[in-house]
Coordinates of C-alpha atoms in Angstrom, one line a residue:
X1 CA 5.5 -3.0 -2.2
X2 CA 7.4 -3.4 -5.4
X3 CA 5.8 -6.1 -7.6
X4 CA 9.2 -6.9 -9.1
X5 CA 10.8 -7.8 -5.8
X6 CA 7.8 -9.9 -4.8
X7 CA 8.0 -11.8 -8.0
X8 CA 11.7 -12.3 -7.7
X9 CA 11.3 -13.5 -4.1
X10 CA 8.7 -16.0 -5.3
X11 CA 11.0 -17.2 -8.0
X12 CA 13.6 -18.1 -5.4
X13 CA 11.5 -21.0 -4.5
X14 CA 11.9 -22.3 -8.1
X15 CA 11.0 -21.6 -11.7
X16 CA 7.4 -20.8 -12.5
X17 CA 5.1 -19.7 -15.2
X18 CA 3.6 -16.2 -15.2
X19 CA 0.2 -17.7 -14.3
X20 CA 1.6 -19.5 -11.3
X21 CA 3.5 -16.3 -10.2
X22 CA 0.3 -14.3 -10.4
X23 CA -1.6 -16.9 -8.3
X24 CA 1.2 -17.0 -5.7
X25 CA 1.4 -13.3 -5.5
X26 CA -2.3 -13.0 -5.0
X27 CA -2.3 -15.7 -2.4
X28 CA 0.6 -14.1 -0.4
X29 CA 0.3 -10.3 -1.0
X30 CA -2.8 -9.6 -3.1
X31 CA -5.4 -9.4 -0.2
X32 CA -7.9 -7.1 -1.6
X33 CA -5.8 -6.1 -4.5
X34 CA -4.8 -8.9 -6.9
X35 CA -2.4 -8.4 -9.8
X36 CA -3.6 -8.2 -13.4
X37 CA -1.9 -10.6 -15.8
X38 CA -0.6 -7.7 -17.9
X39 CA 1.2 -6.3 -14.9
X40 CA 2.8 -9.7 -14.2
X41 CA 4.1 -10.2 -17.8
X42 CA 5.2 -6.5 -18.0
X43 CA 7.1 -6.9 -14.8
X44 CA 8.7 -10.2 -16.0
X45 CA 9.7 -8.6 -19.3
X46 CA 11.5 -5.8 -17.4
X47 CA 13.2 -8.2 -15.0
X48 CA 14.3 -10.3 -18.1
X49 CA 15.6 -7.2 -19.8
X50 CA 17.6 -6.3 -16.6
X51 CA 19.1 -9.8 -16.3
X52 CA 17.3 -10.5 -13.1
X53 CA 15.3 -13.5 -14.5
X54 CA 15.8 -15.9 -17.3
X55 CA 13.3 -17.8 -19.5
X56 CA 13.3 -21.5 -19.6
X57 CA 11.1 -22.8 -22.5
X58 CA 9.0 -25.9 -22.0
X59 CA 8.6 -28.1 -24.9
X60 CA 5.2 -29.6 -25.5
X61 CA 2.0 -29.4 -27.3
X62 CA 0.5 -26.1 -28.2
X63 CA 2.1 -22.8 -27.9
X64 CA 5.4 -22.6 -26.0
X65 CA 5.0 -21.8 -22.4
X66 CA 7.7 -19.9 -20.7
X67 CA 8.9 -20.6 -17.3
X68 CA 10.9 -17.9 -15.5
X69 CA 13.8 -18.6 -13.2
X70 CA 15.7 -16.1 -11.0
X71 CA 19.3 -15.4 -11.9
X72 CA 22.2 -14.8 -9.4
X73 CA 21.9 -11.1 -10.1
X74 CA 18.2 -11.4 -9.2
X75 CA 19.0 -13.2 -5.9
X76 CA 21.5 -10.5 -5.0
X77 CA 18.9 -7.8 -5.9
X78 CA 16.3 -9.3 -3.6
X79 CA 18.9 -9.6 -0.8
X80 CA 19.9 -6.0 -1.1
X81 CA 16.2 -4.9 -1.2
X82 CA 15.4 -6.9 1.9
X83 CA 18.3 -5.5 3.8
X84 CA 17.4 -1.9 3.1
X85 CA 14.9 -0.3 5.5
X86 CA 11.7 1.2 4.1
X87 CA 11.5 4.9 4.4
X88 CA 8.9 5.7 7.0
X89 CA 5.8 7.4 5.4
X90 CA 5.5 10.9 6.7
X91 CA 2.4 12.8 5.8
X92 CA 3.5 16.5 6.0
X93 CA 1.2 17.5 3.2
X94 CA -2.1 15.9 4.2
X95 CA -5.3 16.2 2.3
X96 CA -7.1 16.3 5.5
X97 CA -5.1 19.2 6.8
X98 CA -5.6 21.0 3.4
X99 CA -9.4 20.5 3.7
X100 CA -9.5 21.9 7.3
X101 CA -7.4 25.0 6.4
X102 CA -9.5 25.7 3.3
X103 CA -12.8 25.2 5.3
X104 CA -11.5 27.8 7.8
X105 CA -10.3 30.2 5.1
X106 CA -13.7 30.0 3.4
X107 CA -15.8 30.3 6.5
X108 CA -17.1 26.7 6.0
X109 CA -17.8 24.4 8.9
X110 CA -14.5 22.7 9.8
X111 CA -16.1 20.9 12.7
X112 CA -18.6 19.2 10.4
X113 CA -15.7 18.3 8.0
X114 CA -13.8 16.6 10.9
X115 CA -17.0 14.8 12.0
X116 CA -17.6 13.4 8.5
X117 CA -14.0 12.3 8.2
X118 CA -14.1 10.7 11.7
X119 CA -17.3 8.7 10.6
X120 CA -15.5 7.6 7.5
X121 CA -12.5 6.4 9.4
X122 CA -14.6 4.6 12.0
X123 CA -16.6 2.9 9.2
X124 CA -13.3 1.7 7.6
X125 CA -12.1 0.5 11.0
X126 CA -15.2 -1.6 11.5
X127 CA -14.7 -3.2 8.1
X128 CA -11.1 -4.0 8.8
X129 CA -11.9 -5.4 12.2
X130 CA -14.4 -7.8 10.7
X131 CA -12.0 -8.8 8.1
X132 CA -9.3 -9.3 10.7
X133 CA -11.6 -11.4 12.9
X134 CA -12.5 -13.7 9.9
X135 CA -9.1 -13.8 8.4
X136 CA -5.9 -15.9 8.8
X137 CA -2.7 -14.6 10.4
X138 CA -1.7 -12.7 7.2
X139 CA -5.1 -10.9 7.1
X140 CA -4.8 -10.1 10.7
X141 CA -1.3 -8.6 10.3
X142 CA -2.3 -6.6 7.3
X143 CA -5.4 -5.3 9.0
X144 CA -3.6 -4.4 12.1
X145 CA -1.1 -2.3 10.1
X146 CA -4.0 -0.4 8.5
X147 CA -6.0 -0.1 11.8
X148 CA -2.9 1.4 13.6
X149 CA -2.6 4.0 10.8
X150 CA -6.4 4.8 11.0
X151 CA -6.1 5.2 14.8
X152 CA -3.2 7.7 14.3
X153 CA -5.5 9.6 11.9
X154 CA -8.3 9.6 14.5
X155 CA -6.0 11.0 17.1
X156 CA -5.0 13.7 14.7
X157 CA -8.7 14.5 13.9
X158 CA -9.4 14.9 17.7
X159 CA -6.3 17.1 18.3
X160 CA -7.2 19.3 15.3
X161 CA -10.8 19.6 16.5
X162 CA -9.5 20.8 19.9
X163 CA -7.3 23.3 18.2
X164 CA -9.6 24.7 15.6
X165 CA -10.0 28.1 17.2
X166 CA -6.2 28.5 17.3
X167 CA -5.8 27.4 13.8
X168 CA -8.6 29.7 12.6
X169 CA -6.9 32.7 14.2
X170 CA -3.5 31.7 12.7
X171 CA -4.9 31.1 9.2
X172 CA -6.7 34.4 9.2
X173 CA -3.6 36.3 10.5
X174 CA -1.5 34.8 7.7
X175 CA -3.9 35.9 5.0
X176 CA -4.0 39.5 6.1

């Protein structure tokens, strides 16, 4: 997800300081991956340069604190981004496939490679399932998304294991 669009969307609720934006981002989207303050302020600087936010200074004691507000151009940008569908992620150049082919080409044990990978996927699925059970609705939805992708990977691992002899023959024929 684009951090810039997320910050713009959060600013539609009203002007905020960078610190408040970071906290809101982390609460809504940072599950397991919070933003660094430097990333927040670098993103805000880029949004300011592009005319998507403006700065509202706050008078008071100590150093001036900046509040950021979304501009009309920023609102339009968020609307356009939300209306655009995301490109589905297609994994035609998979690391797993590359490892399987290289294992076959070098006479290594591809079955063992697939078994190790299956175990890693299952361990990750157990962790996500625990997180999902203990989490709120947002955690459940995020974990479901990840779990569905891992399930698809597991199906691919099983299919590949069933076709290893065919793949081995094809790979060896292509290298002759």
